[in-house]
Coordinates of C-alpha atoms and ligand atoms in Angstrom, one line a residue:
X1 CA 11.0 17.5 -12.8
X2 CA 11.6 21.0 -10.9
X3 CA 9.4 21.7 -7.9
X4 CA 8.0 25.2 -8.3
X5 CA 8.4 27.9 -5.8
X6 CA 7.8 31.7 -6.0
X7 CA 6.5 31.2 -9.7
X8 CA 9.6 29.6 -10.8
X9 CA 11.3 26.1 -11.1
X10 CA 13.6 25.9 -7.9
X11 CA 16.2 23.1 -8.3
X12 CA 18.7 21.1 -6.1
X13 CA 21.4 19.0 -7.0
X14 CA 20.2 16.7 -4.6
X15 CA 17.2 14.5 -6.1
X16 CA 15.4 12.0 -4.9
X17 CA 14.0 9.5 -7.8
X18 CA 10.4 8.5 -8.4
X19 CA 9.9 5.0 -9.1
X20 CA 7.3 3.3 -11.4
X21 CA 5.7 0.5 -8.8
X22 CA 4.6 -1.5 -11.8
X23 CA 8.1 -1.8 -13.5
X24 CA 10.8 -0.5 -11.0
X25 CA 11.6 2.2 -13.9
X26 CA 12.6 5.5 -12.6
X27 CA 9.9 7.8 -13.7
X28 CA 11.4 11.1 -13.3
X29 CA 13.3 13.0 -10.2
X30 CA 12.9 16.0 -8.3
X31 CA 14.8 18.0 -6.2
X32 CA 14.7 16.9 -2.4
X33 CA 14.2 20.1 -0.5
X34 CA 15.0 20.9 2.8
X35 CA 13.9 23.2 5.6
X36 CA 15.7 26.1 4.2
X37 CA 14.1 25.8 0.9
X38 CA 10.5 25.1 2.9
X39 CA 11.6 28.9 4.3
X40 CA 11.8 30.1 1.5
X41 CA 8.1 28.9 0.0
X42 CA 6.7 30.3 3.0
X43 CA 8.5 33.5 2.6
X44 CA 7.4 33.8 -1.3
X45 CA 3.2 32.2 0.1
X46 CA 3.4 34.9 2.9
X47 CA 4.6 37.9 0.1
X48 CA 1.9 36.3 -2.7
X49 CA -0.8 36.3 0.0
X50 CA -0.3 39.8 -0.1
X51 CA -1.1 41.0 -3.5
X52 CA -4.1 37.9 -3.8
X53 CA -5.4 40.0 -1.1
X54 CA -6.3 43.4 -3.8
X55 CA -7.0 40.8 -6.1
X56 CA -11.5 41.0 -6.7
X57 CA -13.4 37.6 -6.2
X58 CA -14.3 37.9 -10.0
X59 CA -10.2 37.9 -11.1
X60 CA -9.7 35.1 -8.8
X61 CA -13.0 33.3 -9.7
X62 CA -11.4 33.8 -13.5
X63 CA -8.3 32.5 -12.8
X64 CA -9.2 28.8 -11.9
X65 CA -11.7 28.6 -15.0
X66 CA -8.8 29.2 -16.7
X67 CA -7.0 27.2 -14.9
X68 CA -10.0 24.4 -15.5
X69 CA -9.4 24.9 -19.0
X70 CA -5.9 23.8 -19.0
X71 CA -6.9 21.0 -16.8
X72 CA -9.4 19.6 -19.5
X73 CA -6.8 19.8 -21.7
X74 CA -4.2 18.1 -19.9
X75 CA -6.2 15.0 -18.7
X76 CA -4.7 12.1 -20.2
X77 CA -1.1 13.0 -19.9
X78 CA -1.8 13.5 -16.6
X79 CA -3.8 10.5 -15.7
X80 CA -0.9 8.4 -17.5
X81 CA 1.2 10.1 -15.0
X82 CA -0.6 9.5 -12.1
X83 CA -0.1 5.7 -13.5
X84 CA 3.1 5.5 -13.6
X85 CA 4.3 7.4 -10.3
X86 CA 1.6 5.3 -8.2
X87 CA 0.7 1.8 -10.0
X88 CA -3.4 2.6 -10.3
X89 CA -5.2 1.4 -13.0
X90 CA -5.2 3.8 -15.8
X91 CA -9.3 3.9 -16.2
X92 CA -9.1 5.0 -12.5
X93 CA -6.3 7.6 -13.0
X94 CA -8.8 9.0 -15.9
X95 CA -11.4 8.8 -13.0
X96 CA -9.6 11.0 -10.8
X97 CA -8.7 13.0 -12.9
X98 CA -12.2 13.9 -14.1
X99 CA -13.3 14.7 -10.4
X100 CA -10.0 16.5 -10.2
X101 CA -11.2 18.9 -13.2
X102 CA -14.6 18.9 -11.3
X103 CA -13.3 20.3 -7.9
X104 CA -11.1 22.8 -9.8
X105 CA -14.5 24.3 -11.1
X106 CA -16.7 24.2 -8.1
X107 CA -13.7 26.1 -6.3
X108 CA -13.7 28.3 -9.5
X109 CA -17.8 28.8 -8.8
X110 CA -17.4 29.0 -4.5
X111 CA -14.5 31.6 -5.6
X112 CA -17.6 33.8 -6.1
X113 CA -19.9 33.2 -3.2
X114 CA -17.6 33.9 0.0
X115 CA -19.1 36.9 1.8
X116 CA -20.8 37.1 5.7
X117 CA -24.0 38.3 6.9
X118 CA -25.5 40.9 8.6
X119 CA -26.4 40.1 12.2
X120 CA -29.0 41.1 14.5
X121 CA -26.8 42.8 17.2
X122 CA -30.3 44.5 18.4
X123 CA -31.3 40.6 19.2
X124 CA -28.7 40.7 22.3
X125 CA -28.8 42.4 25.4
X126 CA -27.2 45.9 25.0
X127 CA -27.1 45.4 20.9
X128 CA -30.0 47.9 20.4
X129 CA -29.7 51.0 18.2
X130 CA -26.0 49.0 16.1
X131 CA -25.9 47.4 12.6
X132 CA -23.3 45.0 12.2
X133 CA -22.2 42.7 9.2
X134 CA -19.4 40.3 9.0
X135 CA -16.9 39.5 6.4
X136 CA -15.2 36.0 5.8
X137 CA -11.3 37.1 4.7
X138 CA -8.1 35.2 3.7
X139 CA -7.0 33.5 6.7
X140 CA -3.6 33.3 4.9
X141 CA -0.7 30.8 4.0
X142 CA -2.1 27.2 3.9
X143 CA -0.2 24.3 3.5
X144 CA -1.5 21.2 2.1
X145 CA 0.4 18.1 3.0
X146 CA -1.1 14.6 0.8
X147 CA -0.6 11.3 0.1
X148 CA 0.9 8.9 -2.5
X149 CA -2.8 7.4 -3.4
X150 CA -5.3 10.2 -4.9
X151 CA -2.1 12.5 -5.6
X152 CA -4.0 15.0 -8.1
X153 CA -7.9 15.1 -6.3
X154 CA -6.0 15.2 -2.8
X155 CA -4.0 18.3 -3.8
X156 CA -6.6 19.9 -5.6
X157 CA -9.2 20.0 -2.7
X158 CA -6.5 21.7 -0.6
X159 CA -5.1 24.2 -3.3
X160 CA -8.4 25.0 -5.5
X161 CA -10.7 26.1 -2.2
X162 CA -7.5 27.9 -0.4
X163 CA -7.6 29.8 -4.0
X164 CA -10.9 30.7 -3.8
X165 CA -10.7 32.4 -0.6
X166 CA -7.8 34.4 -1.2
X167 CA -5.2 32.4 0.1
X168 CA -1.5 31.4 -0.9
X169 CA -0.6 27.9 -1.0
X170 CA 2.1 25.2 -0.5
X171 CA 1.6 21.9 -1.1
X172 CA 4.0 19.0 -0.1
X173 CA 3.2 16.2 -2.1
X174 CA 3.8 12.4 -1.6
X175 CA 7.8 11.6 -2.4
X176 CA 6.4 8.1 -3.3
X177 CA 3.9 10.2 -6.3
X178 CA 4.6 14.3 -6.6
X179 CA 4.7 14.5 -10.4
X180 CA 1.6 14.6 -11.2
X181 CA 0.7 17.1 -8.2
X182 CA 3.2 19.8 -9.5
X183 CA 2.0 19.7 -12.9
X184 CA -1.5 20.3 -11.5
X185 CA 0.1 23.0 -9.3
X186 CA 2.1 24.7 -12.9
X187 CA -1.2 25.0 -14.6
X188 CA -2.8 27.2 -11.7
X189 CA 0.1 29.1 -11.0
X190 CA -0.1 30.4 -15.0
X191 CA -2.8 32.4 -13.8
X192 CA -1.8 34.0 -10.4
X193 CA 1.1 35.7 -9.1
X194 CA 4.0 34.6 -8.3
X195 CA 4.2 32.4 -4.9
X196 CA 0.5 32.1 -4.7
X197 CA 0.7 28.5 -5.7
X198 CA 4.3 26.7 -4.0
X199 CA 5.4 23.0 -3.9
X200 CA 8.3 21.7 -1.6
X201 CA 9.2 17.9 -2.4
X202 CA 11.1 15.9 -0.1
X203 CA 10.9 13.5 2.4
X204 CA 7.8 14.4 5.1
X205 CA 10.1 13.9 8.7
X206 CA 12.7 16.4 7.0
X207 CA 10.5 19.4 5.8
X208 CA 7.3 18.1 7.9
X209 CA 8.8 20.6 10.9
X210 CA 9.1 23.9 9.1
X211 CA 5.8 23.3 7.8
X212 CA 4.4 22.8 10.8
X213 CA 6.4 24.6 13.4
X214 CA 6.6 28.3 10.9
X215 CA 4.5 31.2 12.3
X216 CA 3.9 32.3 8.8
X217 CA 1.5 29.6 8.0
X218 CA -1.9 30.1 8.9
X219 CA -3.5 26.3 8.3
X220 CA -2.2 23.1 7.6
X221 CA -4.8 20.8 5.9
X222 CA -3.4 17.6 5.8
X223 CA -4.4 14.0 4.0
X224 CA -2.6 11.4 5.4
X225 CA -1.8 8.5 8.0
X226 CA -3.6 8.7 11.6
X227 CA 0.1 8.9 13.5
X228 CA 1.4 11.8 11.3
X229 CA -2.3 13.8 11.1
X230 CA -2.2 13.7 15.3
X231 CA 1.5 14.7 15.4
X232 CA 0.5 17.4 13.3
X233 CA -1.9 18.3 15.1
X234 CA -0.5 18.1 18.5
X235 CA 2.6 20.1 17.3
X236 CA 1.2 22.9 15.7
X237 CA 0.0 25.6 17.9
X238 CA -2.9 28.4 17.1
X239 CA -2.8 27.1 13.7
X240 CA -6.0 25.7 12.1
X241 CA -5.5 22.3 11.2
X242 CA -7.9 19.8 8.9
X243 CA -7.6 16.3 9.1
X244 CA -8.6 13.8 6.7
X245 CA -7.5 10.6 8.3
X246 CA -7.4 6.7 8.1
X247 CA -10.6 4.2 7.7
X248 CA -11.7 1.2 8.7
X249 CA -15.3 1.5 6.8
X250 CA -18.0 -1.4 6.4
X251 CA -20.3 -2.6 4.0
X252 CA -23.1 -4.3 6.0
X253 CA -24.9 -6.4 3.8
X254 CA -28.7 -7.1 5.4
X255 CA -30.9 -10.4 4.6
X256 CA -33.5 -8.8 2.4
X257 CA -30.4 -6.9 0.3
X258 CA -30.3 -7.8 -3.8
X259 CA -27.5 -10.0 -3.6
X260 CA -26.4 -8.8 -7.3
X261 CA -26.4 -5.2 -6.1
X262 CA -24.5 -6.2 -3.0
X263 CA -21.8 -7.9 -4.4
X264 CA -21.1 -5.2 -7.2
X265 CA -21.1 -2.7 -4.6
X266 CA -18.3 -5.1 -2.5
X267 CA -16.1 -5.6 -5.6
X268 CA -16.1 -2.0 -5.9
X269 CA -15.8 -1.0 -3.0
X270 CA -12.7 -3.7 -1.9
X271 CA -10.7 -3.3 -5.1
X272 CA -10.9 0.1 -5.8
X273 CA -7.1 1.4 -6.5
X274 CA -6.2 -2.8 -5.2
X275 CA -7.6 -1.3 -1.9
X276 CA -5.2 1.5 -1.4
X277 CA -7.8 4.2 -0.4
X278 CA -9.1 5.6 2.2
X279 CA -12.9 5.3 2.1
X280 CA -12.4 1.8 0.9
X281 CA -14.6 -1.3 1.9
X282 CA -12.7 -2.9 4.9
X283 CA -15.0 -5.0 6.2
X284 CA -18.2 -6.8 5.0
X285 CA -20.5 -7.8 8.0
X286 CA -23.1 -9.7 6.2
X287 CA -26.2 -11.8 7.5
X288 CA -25.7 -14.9 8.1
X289 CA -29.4 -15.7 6.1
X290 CA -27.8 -14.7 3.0
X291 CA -24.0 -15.1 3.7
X292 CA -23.4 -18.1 1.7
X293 CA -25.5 -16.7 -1.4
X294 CA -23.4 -13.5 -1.3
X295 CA -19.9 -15.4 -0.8
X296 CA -20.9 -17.8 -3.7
X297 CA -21.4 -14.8 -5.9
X298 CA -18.8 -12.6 -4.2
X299 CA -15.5 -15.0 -5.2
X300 CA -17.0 -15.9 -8.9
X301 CA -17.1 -11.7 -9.6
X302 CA -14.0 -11.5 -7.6
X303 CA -12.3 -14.2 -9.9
X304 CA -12.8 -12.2 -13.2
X305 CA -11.0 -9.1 -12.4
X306 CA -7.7 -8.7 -14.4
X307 CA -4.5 -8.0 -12.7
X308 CA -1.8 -6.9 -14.5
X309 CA -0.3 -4.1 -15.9
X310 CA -1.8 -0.8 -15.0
X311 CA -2.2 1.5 -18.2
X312 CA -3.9 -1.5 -19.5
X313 CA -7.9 -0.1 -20.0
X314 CA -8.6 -3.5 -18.7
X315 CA -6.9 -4.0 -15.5
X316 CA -9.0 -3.3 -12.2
X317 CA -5.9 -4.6 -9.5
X318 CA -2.5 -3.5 -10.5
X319 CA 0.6 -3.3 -7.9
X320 CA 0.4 -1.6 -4.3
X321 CA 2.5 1.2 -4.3
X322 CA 5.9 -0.5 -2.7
X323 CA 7.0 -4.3 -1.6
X324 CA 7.1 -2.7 2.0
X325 CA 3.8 -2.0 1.7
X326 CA 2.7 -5.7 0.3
X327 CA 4.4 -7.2 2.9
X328 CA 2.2 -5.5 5.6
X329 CA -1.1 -7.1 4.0
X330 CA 0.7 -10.3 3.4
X331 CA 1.1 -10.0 7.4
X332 CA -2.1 -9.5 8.4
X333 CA -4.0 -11.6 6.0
X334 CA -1.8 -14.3 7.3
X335 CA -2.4 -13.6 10.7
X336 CA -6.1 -13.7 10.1
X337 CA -5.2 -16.9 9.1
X338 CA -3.5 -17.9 11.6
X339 CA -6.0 -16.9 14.5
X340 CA -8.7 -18.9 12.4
X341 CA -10.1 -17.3 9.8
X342 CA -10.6 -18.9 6.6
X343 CA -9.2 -18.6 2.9
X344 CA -11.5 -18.6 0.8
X345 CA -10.0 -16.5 -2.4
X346 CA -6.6 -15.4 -3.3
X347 CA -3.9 -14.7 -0.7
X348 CA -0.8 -14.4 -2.4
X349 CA 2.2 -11.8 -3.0
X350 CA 4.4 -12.0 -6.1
X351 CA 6.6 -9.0 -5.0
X352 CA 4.2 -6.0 -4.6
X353 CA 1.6 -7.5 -6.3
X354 CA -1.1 -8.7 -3.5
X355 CA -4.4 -10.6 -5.2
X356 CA -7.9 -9.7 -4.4
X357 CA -8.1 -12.0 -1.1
X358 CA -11.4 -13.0 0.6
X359 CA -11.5 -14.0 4.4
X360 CA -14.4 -15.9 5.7
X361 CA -15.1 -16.5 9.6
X362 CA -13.2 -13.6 10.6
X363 CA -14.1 -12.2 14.1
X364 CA -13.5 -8.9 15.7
X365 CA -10.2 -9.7 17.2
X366 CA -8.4 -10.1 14.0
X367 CA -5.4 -7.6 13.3
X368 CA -7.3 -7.2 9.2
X369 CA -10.3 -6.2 10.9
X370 CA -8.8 -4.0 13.2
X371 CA -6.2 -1.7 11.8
X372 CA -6.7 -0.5 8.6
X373 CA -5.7 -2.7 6.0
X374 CA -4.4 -1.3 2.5
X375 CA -4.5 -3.7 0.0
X376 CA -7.4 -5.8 -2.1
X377 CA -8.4 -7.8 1.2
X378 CA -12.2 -8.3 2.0
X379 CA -12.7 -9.8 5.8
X380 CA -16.4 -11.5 5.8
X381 CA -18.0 -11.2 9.1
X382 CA -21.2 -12.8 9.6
X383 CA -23.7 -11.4 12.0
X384 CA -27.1 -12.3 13.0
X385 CA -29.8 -9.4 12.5
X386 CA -29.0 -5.3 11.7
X387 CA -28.2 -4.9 15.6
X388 CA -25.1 -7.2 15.1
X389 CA -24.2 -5.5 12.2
X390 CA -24.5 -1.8 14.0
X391 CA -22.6 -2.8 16.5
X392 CA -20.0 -4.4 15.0
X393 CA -19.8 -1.6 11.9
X394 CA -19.3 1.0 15.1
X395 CA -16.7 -1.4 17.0
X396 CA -13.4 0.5 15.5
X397 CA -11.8 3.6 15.9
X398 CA -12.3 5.2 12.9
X399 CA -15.5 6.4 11.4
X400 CA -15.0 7.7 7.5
X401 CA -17.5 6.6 5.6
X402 CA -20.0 3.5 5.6
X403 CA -22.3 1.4 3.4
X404 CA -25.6 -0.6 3.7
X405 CA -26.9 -2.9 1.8
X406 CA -30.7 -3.2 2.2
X407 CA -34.4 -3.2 0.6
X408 CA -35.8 -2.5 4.3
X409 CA -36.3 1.3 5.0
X410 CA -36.6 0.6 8.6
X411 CA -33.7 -1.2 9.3
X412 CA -31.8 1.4 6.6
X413 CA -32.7 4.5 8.2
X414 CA -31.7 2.9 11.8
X415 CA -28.3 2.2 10.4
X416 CA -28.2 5.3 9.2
X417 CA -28.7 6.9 12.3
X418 CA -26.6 5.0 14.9
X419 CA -23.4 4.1 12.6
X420 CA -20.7 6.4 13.6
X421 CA -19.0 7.6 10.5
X422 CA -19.0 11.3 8.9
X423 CA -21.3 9.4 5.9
X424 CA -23.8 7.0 5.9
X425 CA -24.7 5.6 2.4
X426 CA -27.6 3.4 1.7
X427 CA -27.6 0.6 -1.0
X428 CA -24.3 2.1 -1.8
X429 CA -20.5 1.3 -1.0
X430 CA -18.2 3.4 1.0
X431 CA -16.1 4.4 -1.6
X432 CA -19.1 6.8 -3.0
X433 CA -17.9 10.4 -3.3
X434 CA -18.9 13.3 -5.4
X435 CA -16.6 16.9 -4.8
X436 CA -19.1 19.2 -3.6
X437 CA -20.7 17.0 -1.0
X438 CA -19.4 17.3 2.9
X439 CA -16.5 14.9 3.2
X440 CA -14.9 14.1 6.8
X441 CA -14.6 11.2 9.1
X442 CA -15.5 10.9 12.9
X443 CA -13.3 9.4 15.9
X444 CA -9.7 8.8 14.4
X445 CA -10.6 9.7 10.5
X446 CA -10.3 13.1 10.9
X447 CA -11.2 16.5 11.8
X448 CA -12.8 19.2 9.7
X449 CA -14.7 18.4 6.2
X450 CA -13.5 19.1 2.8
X451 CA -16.0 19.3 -0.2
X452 CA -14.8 22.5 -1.8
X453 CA -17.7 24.5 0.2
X454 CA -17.1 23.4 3.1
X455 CA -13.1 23.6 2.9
X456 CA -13.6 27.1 2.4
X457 CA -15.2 27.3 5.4
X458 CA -12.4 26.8 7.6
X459 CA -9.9 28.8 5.4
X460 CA -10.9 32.1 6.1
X461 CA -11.3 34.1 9.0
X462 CA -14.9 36.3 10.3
X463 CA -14.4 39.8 11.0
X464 CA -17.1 41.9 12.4
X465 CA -17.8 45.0 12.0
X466 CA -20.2 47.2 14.1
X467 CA -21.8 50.4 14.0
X468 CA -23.4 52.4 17.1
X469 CA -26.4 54.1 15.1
X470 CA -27.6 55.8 18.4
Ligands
NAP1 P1 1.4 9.1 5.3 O1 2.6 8.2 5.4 O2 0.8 9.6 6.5 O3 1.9 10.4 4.4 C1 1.1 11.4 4.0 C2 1.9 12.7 3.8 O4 2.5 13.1 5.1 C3 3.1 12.5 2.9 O5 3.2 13.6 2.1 C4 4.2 12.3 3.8 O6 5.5 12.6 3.3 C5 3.9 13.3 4.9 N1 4.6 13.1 6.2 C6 5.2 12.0 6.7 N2 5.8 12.3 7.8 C7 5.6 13.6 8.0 C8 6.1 14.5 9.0 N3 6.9 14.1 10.1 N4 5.7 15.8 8.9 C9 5.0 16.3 7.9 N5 4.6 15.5 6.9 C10 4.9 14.2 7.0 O7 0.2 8.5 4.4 P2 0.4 7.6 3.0 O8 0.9 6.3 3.3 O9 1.0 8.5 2.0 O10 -1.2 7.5 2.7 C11 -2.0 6.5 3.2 C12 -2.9 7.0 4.3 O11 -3.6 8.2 3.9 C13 -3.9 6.0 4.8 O12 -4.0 6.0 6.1 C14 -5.2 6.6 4.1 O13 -6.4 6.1 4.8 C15 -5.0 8.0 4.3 N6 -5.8 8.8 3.4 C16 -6.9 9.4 3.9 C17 -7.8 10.1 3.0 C18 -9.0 10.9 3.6 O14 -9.5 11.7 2.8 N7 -9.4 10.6 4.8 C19 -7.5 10.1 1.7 C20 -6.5 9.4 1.2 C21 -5.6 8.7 2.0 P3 6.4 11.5 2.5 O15 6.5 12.1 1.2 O16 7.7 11.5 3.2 O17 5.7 10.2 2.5

């Protein structure tokens, strides 16, 4: 595979392989840039940005339904790709792959709907006698940096809305999953000028610095870890910077819930991608009323699902992305262990393999409960009452997403008021997300929203312009 800069396939003799975490197969390579090549992306983004500039909303708007089009088309070779680069189940893959095709048209539709307001300059003192109006303009180059686990939706919320607003792009994929992220990048760069749409692969801490540290780009948006999102952040100046961060987010579970509804909603939420997401369920604070009822039902569901081999239609927990990564819930869940906590399910590695593992009588001094933990591990933590659960749900230092369990509006709405995370979802799991909806964390998750509205919003700039009618 060739990354793609200025419209054309740059290559390296250097190459850094891509490995299949299911069968240790080399899936493809790609070139392993440098900061030199990252200069030259930015210098072919900054020299794009100019001619996407003349270009009208309507041609731009144009150019992703096109670029939609091919999308369609191209879903299940890409999905299978996805697959193989990062291990998810292949019904997943298809899954993000239809939301991917999703965001590409609602940036295709918000292409078409970015214009400012007039504004009442009379309503301030001195303002009387102007008219005034404001325009929302390309803010200019934005580089999207992602991760290994949602490679094509990650990208796509970064590159579609930049798009929209006029902007030129670079993305740096994941070196652990970029494949499927060029070929996503190819399609839309068919229908754009040259440079408009650049990818630099390589390893993050050697092209992470021009990226951040080059005048020439105007915003990083950046899906990642919580140390790399605040170096980022810390290093980069009068840039903008979005970050969508880590999570720690809980499923609270409340005496009067339907247990059936409850459980589905944890299996879902827990094993999702073997746990390897963002919004996933980390932590199920449950009442003690109904705790034994939900475990009971919780491990027999749990037992059922099929681990295996990936681009099986059947498989819902296939490998974590790398052994290194394994290892680090292997850790944790054993430490639970160790400080108490009780096995109730699963537990075990077989290289990076990890099984859907449930923890009973965990408590909030645990490491799992804690940091956030990247694999198919479910910590139970019993409470007494929705004020235990609040409590508890808010007692971390991230705030992504959340879910509640419940058939009691009062004690639903109060959750939803004082839990601390950038969603709040009633009788639904954390892992709940459509495209177009506001997505964000509080505290440590993040800063900024994507959603391809609201992405847009902070990727252009609002110029006013004024007019002295007296
Ligand atoms: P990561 O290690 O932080 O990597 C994310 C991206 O940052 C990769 O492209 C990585 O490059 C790059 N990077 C690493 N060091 C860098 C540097 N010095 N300068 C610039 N870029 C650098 O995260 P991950 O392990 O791939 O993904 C898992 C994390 O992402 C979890 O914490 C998860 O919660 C979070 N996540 C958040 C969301 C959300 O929407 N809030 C969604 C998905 C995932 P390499 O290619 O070298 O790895």
């Amino acid at each position: 595979m060739k990354t793609l800069i200025n419209g054309k396939y740059y290559e390296k003799n250097e190459r850094i392989d891509i490995v299949n975490p299911f069968n240790g197969q080399v899936v493809d390579d790609v070139p392993k840039c440098n900061k030199t090549d990252v200069k030259v992306a930015i210098k072919s983004a900054k020299n794009s940005q100019k001619i996407l500039n003349n270009w009208s909303a309507y041609k731009v708007s144009n150019g992703l339904y096109s670029a939609y089009e091919d999308l369609k088309r191209e879903k299940k070779k890409i999905a299978k790709t996805i697959t193989e680069e990062t291990g998810k189940p292949i019904k997943d893959s298809i899954m993000e792959m239809e939301r991917s095709i999703e965001t590409l048209k609602l940036s295709a539709e918000e292409g078409k709907r970015i214009y400012g307001e007039t504004i009442p300059l009379d309503a301030g003192l001195g303002g009387k006698g102007f008219f005034a109006f404001t325009q929302k303009l390309p803010l200019g180059v934005v580089v999207g940096i992602t991760p290994f686990n949602y490679p094509v939706n990650l990208a796509i919320h970064k590159i579609a809305p930049a798009i929209a607003a006029k902007n030129a792009t670079i993305l740096k994929p994941s070196i652990k999953a970029p494949i499927s992220a060029i070929r996503l990048c190819e399609i839309i760069d068919n229908y754009f000028p040259d440079g408009v749409v650049n990818t630099v692969t390589g390893y993050g801490d050697e092209v992470g610095d021009e990226l951040i540290l080059n005048p020439d780009v105007n915003k990083i948006t950046f899906t990642g870890s919580v140390p790399v999102g605040i170096m980022i952040k810390s290093r980069a100046g009068m840039k903008r910077v979005s970050l969508e961060l880590g999570g720690n987010d809980p499923l609270i579970i409340l005496k009067d819930t339907d247990i059936k509804k409850a459980v589905k909603g944890a299996i879902l939420g827990s094993y999702l991608y073997s746990g390897q997401i963002c919004m996933g369920v980390k932590r199920i604070i449950v009442d003690n009323e109904i705790a034994d009822d939900f475990l009971d039902l919780f491990v027999k569901e749990t037992k059922k699902l099929k681990i295996g081999d990936p681009m099986d239609m059947n498989t819902v927990i296939g490998p974590l992305i790398d052994e290194v990564a394994a290892e680090v819930v292997e850790r944790s869940v054993n430490n639970a262990i160790q400080s108490g906590a009780t096995l109730v399910y699963g537990g075990r590695r077989d290289g990076n393999f990890f099984q859907p593992t449930i923890l009973d009588d965990i408590n909030e001094d645990m490491d799992v409960v804690i940091n956030e933990t990247f694999g198919p591990v479910s910590p139970i933590i019993r409470v007494n009452g929705v004020d235990e659960a609040i409590k508890i749900a808010n007692n971390t230092e991230f705030g992504l997403q959340s879910g509640v369990f419940t058939e009691n509006i009062h004690d639903g709405l109060r959750c939803a008021n004082e839990i601390e995370a950038g969603s709040v979802f009633i009788n639904k799991q954390s892992t709940f997300r459509t495209d177009n909806m506001p997505f964000g964390g509080f505290k440590l998750s993040g800063v900024g929203k994507e959603g391809v509205k609201y992405a847009v919003e902070d990727m252009v700039k609002t110029k006013l312009i004024g007019f002295n009618l007296r």
